[in-house]
Coordinates of C-alpha atoms in Angstrom, one line a residue:
X1 CA 104.3 119.7 88.9
X2 CA 104.0 118.2 85.3
X3 CA 100.8 119.0 85.1
X4 CA 100.2 117.2 87.5
X5 CA 98.9 117.6 91.6
X6 CA 101.8 117.9 94.1
X7 CA 100.4 115.6 97.1
X8 CA 102.0 115.1 100.1
X9 CA 102.1 111.9 102.5
X10 CA 102.5 111.9 106.2
X11 CA 103.5 109.1 107.2
X12 CA 104.8 107.9 103.9
X13 CA 107.5 105.4 105.0
X14 CA 105.2 103.2 106.6
X15 CA 103.5 99.9 105.6
X16 CA 100.2 101.7 103.8
X17 CA 102.0 105.4 103.4
X18 CA 105.1 104.1 101.0
X19 CA 102.4 101.7 98.4
X20 CA 99.8 105.0 98.5
X21 CA 103.4 107.0 97.6
X22 CA 104.2 104.9 94.9
X23 CA 100.0 104.2 93.1
X24 CA 99.9 108.3 93.1
X25 CA 103.6 108.5 91.5
X26 CA 102.3 106.1 89.1
X27 CA 99.6 108.3 88.4
X28 CA 102.1 111.4 87.5
X29 CA 101.7 113.1 90.3
X30 CA 104.8 114.7 92.5
X31 CA 104.7 113.2 96.3
X32 CA 106.8 114.9 99.2
X33 CA 106.6 111.7 101.9
X34 CA 107.0 113.1 105.5
X35 CA 107.7 110.9 107.9
X36 CA 110.2 110.7 111.3
X37 CA 110.2 107.1 110.8
X38 CA 109.1 106.2 114.3
X39 CA 107.6 103.1 112.9
X40 CA 108.5 103.4 109.2
X41 CA 111.4 103.0 107.2
X42 CA 113.5 104.4 104.4
X43 CA 114.2 101.0 103.2
X44 CA 110.3 100.8 101.7
X45 CA 110.5 104.4 99.2
X46 CA 114.3 103.1 98.4
X47 CA 113.3 102.2 95.1
X48 CA 111.3 105.2 94.6
X49 CA 114.1 107.8 95.4
X50 CA 115.5 108.2 91.8
X51 CA 112.7 109.4 91.1
X52 CA 112.6 113.1 90.3
X53 CA 108.9 113.5 91.1
X54 CA 109.8 111.6 94.8
X55 CA 110.8 113.6 97.1
X56 CA 111.1 113.1 100.9
X57 CA 111.3 114.7 104.4
X58 CA 112.0 113.7 107.7
X59 CA 109.6 115.5 110.1
X60 CA 107.4 115.1 113.2
X61 CA 103.7 116.5 112.4
X62 CA 103.1 117.6 115.8
X63 CA 105.0 120.3 114.8
X64 CA 103.9 122.3 112.3
X65 CA 105.0 122.1 108.6
X66 CA 104.6 125.1 105.4
X67 CA 104.9 123.5 102.3
X68 CA 102.6 124.4 98.9
X69 CA 100.6 121.1 98.3
X70 CA 97.4 120.7 96.6
X71 CA 96.3 117.2 98.5
X72 CA 97.1 116.0 101.5
X73 CA 97.0 112.6 102.8
X74 CA 97.5 112.0 106.3
X75 CA 98.8 108.8 107.3
X76 CA 101.5 109.8 110.3
X77 CA 100.4 107.6 113.5
X78 CA 101.5 104.1 115.0
X79 CA 98.7 101.6 114.2
X80 CA 99.3 98.5 115.7
X81 CA 99.0 98.2 119.8
X82 CA 102.6 97.2 120.1
X83 CA 103.7 100.3 118.8
X84 CA 100.8 102.8 119.7
X85 CA 100.9 101.9 123.8
X86 CA 104.6 102.3 124.0
X87 CA 104.4 105.8 123.9
X88 CA 100.9 106.6 124.8
X89 CA 101.0 110.2 125.0
X90 CA 102.8 111.2 121.7
X91 CA 100.9 108.7 120.2
X92 CA 97.8 110.9 121.7
X93 CA 99.7 114.2 119.9
X94 CA 100.4 112.5 116.9
X95 CA 96.6 111.6 116.4
X96 CA 95.1 115.3 117.2
X97 CA 98.3 117.9 117.5
X98 CA 99.1 116.1 114.2
X99 CA 96.0 117.0 112.4
X100 CA 95.7 120.4 114.2
X101 CA 98.9 120.9 112.1
X102 CA 97.4 118.9 109.2
X103 CA 94.5 120.8 109.2
X104 CA 96.4 124.5 109.4
X105 CA 98.2 123.9 105.9
X106 CA 95.0 122.4 104.5
X107 CA 93.5 125.9 105.5
X108 CA 96.3 127.8 103.8
X109 CA 96.8 126.3 101.2
X110 CA 93.3 125.9 100.1
X111 CA 94.2 121.8 99.7
X112 CA 91.4 118.7 100.1
X113 CA 93.1 116.7 103.0
X114 CA 92.2 112.9 104.1
X115 CA 92.1 111.5 107.3
X116 CA 93.4 108.0 107.7
X117 CA 91.0 107.2 110.5
X118 CA 90.4 103.8 111.9
X119 CA 87.1 100.7 112.7
X120 CA 89.2 101.5 116.3
X121 CA 86.6 104.4 116.6
X122 CA 83.6 101.4 117.1
X123 CA 85.6 99.7 120.1
X124 CA 84.4 96.9 121.3
X125 CA 80.8 96.8 119.1
X126 CA 77.5 96.3 120.1
X127 CA 76.2 96.4 116.6
X128 CA 77.6 94.0 113.9
X129 CA 79.0 94.3 111.3
X130 CA 79.6 98.2 112.2
X131 CA 77.9 100.9 110.0
X132 CA 79.4 104.3 109.9
X133 CA 76.1 105.7 111.9
X134 CA 77.5 103.3 114.6
X135 CA 78.9 105.6 117.6
X136 CA 81.0 102.7 118.8
X137 CA 81.4 101.4 122.5
X138 CA 85.3 103.1 122.8
X139 CA 86.8 103.1 126.9
X140 CA 88.0 106.4 127.2
X141 CA 90.7 105.9 130.0
X142 CA 91.9 102.5 129.0
X143 CA 95.3 101.2 127.6
X144 CA 94.2 101.6 123.9
X145 CA 92.5 104.4 124.2
X146 CA 95.5 106.7 123.4
X147 CA 94.6 105.2 119.7
X148 CA 91.2 105.0 119.6
X149 CA 90.0 108.4 121.4
X150 CA 93.0 110.1 119.7
X151 CA 91.8 108.9 116.3
X152 CA 88.1 109.6 117.3
X153 CA 89.0 113.4 118.4
X154 CA 90.3 113.8 114.8
X155 CA 87.8 113.0 113.2
X156 CA 85.9 115.5 115.5
X157 CA 88.9 118.2 114.3
X158 CA 88.3 117.3 110.5
X159 CA 84.3 118.2 110.1
X160 CA 84.9 121.4 112.7
X161 CA 87.6 122.9 110.5
X162 CA 85.2 121.5 107.5
X163 CA 82.1 123.1 109.2
X164 CA 83.7 126.3 110.3
X165 CA 86.4 127.2 107.7
X166 CA 85.3 125.0 104.6
X167 CA 88.3 122.8 104.5
X168 CA 87.8 120.1 102.0
X169 CA 88.2 116.7 103.7
X170 CA 88.0 112.9 103.4
X171 CA 87.8 111.3 106.4
X172 CA 88.6 106.6 105.5
X173 CA 87.7 104.8 108.9
X174 CA 90.1 102.1 107.5
X175 CA 89.9 97.9 108.9
X176 CA 92.1 95.3 109.3
X177 CA 95.0 95.6 106.3
X178 CA 97.7 93.0 105.6
X179 CA 100.5 93.1 103.1
X180 CA 104.4 92.9 102.0
X181 CA 106.2 95.9 104.0
X182 CA 104.2 94.9 107.2
X183 CA 106.8 95.0 110.1
X184 CA 108.0 91.4 111.8
X185 CA 107.3 92.6 115.4
X186 CA 104.8 95.2 114.8
X187 CA 102.3 93.1 117.1
X188 CA 99.3 92.8 114.1
X189 CA 97.7 89.3 113.8
X190 CA 98.7 88.4 110.5
X191 CA 101.9 89.1 110.7
X192 CA 103.4 87.9 113.9
X193 CA 101.6 84.2 112.8
X194 CA 103.4 83.9 109.8
X195 CA 106.6 84.7 110.9
X196 CA 106.0 82.7 114.0
X197 CA 104.7 79.8 111.5
X198 CA 107.8 80.4 109.0
X199 CA 110.1 79.5 112.2
X200 CA 108.0 77.0 113.0
X201 CA 107.3 78.6 116.0
X202 CA 104.0 77.8 118.5
X203 CA 101.1 80.3 117.2
X204 CA 100.4 82.7 119.7
X205 CA 96.4 83.5 120.3
X206 CA 95.1 85.9 122.6
X207 CA 91.7 85.0 124.4
X208 CA 89.8 81.5 122.9
X209 CA 90.5 82.2 119.1
X210 CA 86.8 82.5 118.3
X211 CA 87.0 86.3 117.7
X212 CA 86.1 87.8 114.4
X213 CA 88.6 89.9 111.7
X214 CA 88.1 91.1 108.3
X215 CA 91.1 91.9 106.4
X216 CA 91.8 93.1 103.3
X217 CA 94.6 93.2 101.1
X218 CA 97.2 96.6 100.7
X219 CA 96.5 96.7 97.1
X220 CA 92.6 96.8 97.5
X221 CA 92.5 99.5 100.3
X222 CA 95.1 101.6 98.2
X223 CA 92.5 102.1 95.7
X224 CA 89.5 102.7 97.8
X225 CA 91.7 105.8 99.4
X226 CA 92.1 106.9 95.6
X227 CA 88.1 106.3 94.9
X228 CA 87.7 108.5 98.0
X229 CA 90.4 111.8 97.1
X230 CA 88.6 111.6 93.4
X231 CA 85.1 111.6 95.0
X232 CA 82.9 115.0 94.6
X233 CA 83.1 117.8 97.0
X234 CA 80.2 116.7 98.9
X235 CA 81.8 113.0 100.0
X236 CA 83.3 113.6 103.1
X237 CA 83.2 110.4 104.7
X238 CA 83.1 109.1 107.4
X239 CA 83.8 105.8 105.3
X240 CA 84.7 102.1 106.3
X241 CA 87.0 100.4 103.8
X242 CA 88.1 97.0 104.7
X243 CA 87.2 93.7 103.3
X244 CA 83.4 92.9 104.8
X245 CA 84.8 88.7 104.1
X246 CA 85.1 87.4 108.7
X247 CA 87.0 84.8 109.7
X248 CA 87.9 83.9 113.2
X249 CA 91.3 84.6 114.6
X250 CA 91.9 80.7 114.7
X251 CA 90.4 80.2 111.0
X252 CA 93.8 82.3 110.3
X253 CA 96.0 80.7 112.3
X254 CA 94.9 77.5 111.1
X255 CA 95.1 78.3 107.6
X256 CA 98.7 80.4 107.7
X257 CA 100.1 76.9 109.2
X258 CA 98.5 74.9 106.5
X259 CA 100.2 77.1 103.4
X260 CA 103.3 77.9 105.3
X261 CA 103.9 74.1 105.5
X262 CA 105.0 74.7 109.5
X263 CA 105.3 72.4 112.0
X264 CA 103.9 75.3 114.8
X265 CA 101.3 74.3 117.1
X266 CA 98.8 77.2 118.4
X267 CA 98.7 77.8 121.6
X268 CA 96.5 80.6 123.9
X269 CA 97.2 83.9 126.1
X270 CA 94.9 85.7 128.2
X271 CA 92.7 88.4 125.7
X272 CA 94.8 91.8 126.2
X273 CA 92.4 94.6 127.6
X274 CA 89.4 96.3 125.4
X275 CA 90.4 93.5 122.5
X276 CA 87.4 94.3 120.3
X277 CA 85.3 90.5 120.2
X278 CA 84.0 91.4 116.9
X279 CA 84.9 92.9 113.4
X280 CA 83.1 93.2 110.4
X281 CA 82.8 96.2 108.2
X282 CA 79.4 97.3 106.5
X283 CA 80.6 98.7 102.8
X284 CA 77.8 99.6 101.5
X285 CA 78.5 103.6 101.5
X286 CA 82.0 102.4 99.9
X287 CA 80.0 100.5 97.4
X288 CA 77.7 102.9 96.6
X289 CA 79.4 106.4 96.5
X290 CA 83.5 105.0 95.8
X291 CA 82.2 102.4 93.4
X292 CA 84.6 100.0 95.5
X293 CA 85.1 96.6 96.9
X294 CA 87.7 94.6 97.8
X295 CA 88.8 92.6 95.0
X296 CA 91.7 90.0 96.4
X297 CA 90.3 87.4 98.6
X298 CA 92.6 86.2 101.8
X299 CA 94.0 82.8 100.9
X300 CA 95.4 84.7 97.6
X301 CA 96.4 88.4 99.7
X302 CA 98.0 85.6 102.4
X303 CA 100.4 84.1 99.6
X304 CA 101.4 87.2 98.2
X305 CA 102.6 88.2 102.1
X306 CA 103.9 85.3 103.2
X307 CA 106.4 85.0 100.3
X308 CA 107.4 88.6 101.5
X309 CA 108.0 87.2 105.5
X310 CA 109.6 84.7 103.8
X311 CA 112.9 86.6 102.0
X312 CA 112.2 89.3 104.6
X313 CA 113.9 86.7 107.2
X314 CA 115.9 85.1 104.9
X315 CA 117.9 88.5 104.6
X316 CA 117.2 89.7 101.4
X317 CA 119.1 86.3 100.1
X318 CA 115.0 84.6 98.5
X319 CA 114.4 86.3 94.8
X320 CA 110.4 87.6 96.0
X321 CA 109.9 89.9 92.8
X322 CA 107.4 87.6 91.7
X323 CA 105.2 88.8 94.9
X324 CA 103.0 91.5 94.0
X325 CA 103.4 91.0 90.0
X326 CA 101.7 94.8 89.7
X327 CA 100.1 95.3 86.7
X328 CA 101.3 99.2 86.1
X329 CA 104.3 100.0 86.0
X330 CA 106.1 103.5 85.8
X331 CA 107.1 104.6 82.5
X332 CA 110.7 106.3 84.0
X333 CA 111.1 103.7 86.4
X334 CA 111.5 99.9 87.1
X335 CA 108.3 97.9 88.4
X336 CA 107.5 97.9 92.2
X337 CA 110.3 95.8 93.9
X338 CA 109.5 96.0 97.6
X339 CA 111.7 98.4 98.7
X340 CA 114.8 96.1 97.4
X341 CA 118.0 98.0 96.4
X342 CA 119.0 97.9 93.7
X343 CA 122.0 95.1 93.9
X344 CA 119.0 93.1 96.0
X345 CA 117.2 93.2 92.9
X346 CA 119.2 92.0 91.0
X347 CA 120.1 88.2 92.4

């Protein structure tokens, strides 16, 4: 274990999970990446495979897993409506059975465990911005309930395991996050707009575009994860992690068109059922308890994300290794390269 922790990341080949694996390795930990590849991709962690401290295991957490670990980050679950509504029963199983299995593992190994919850537990909120004390307004039988209620039930399980068995838990409620390694077809607003703009296709806005979202760059969010996991035992959460900057969806579309130099027009379609009209985190608790605040503004984050999608849509032809310019590098690896294979990195 090299004197460091052995840490398991479920959903470790996904958008957030791959960045988290990188960060944990950079800090010298052993990392076990667990994923069933439902929405994750091995490409996201290809550049980590030669690291002797990194191990990858194909596994679905709806089934028990018997390993020895010191900490667990439970990120396993499709997070975009396109994916979690494709198989809603499996989404509920991942959230509920998966939480039970991971909490059982944490109980047995006495590991600290982190739950990636979501701002969707607030539903279409009647309180704005959303503080952790707000209990939400969720439709339990709607098409989004498999995710919203699944995550709410997972939070219940985490706190019951904490109270009943003394499991050390951390619960983060994640607001909209974006950055490199998002999938081109995941249906999220940032990736949708960028892909459409780069291809000069119509930018599709659902609703009138006046609904609001808050967008957090991936590096800021991962820093919040690390700070929450390192917090004193009494800091269990739930804690909101997101950027409190609030933008109308139409503002985002116009910004993406301008930044990409796109010829795309903006078109409007009907708003999906139960889609929230407002999203903005109250991050007072994260600021006070973790000393955390996001640092990357939307325009800066979009520049890096657009560059990634330009590389992705070009089939890896364009050289985009300078997209992130990470301030730290591995002592035993080349700097993180957005998942490029060695031949691609040499271009």
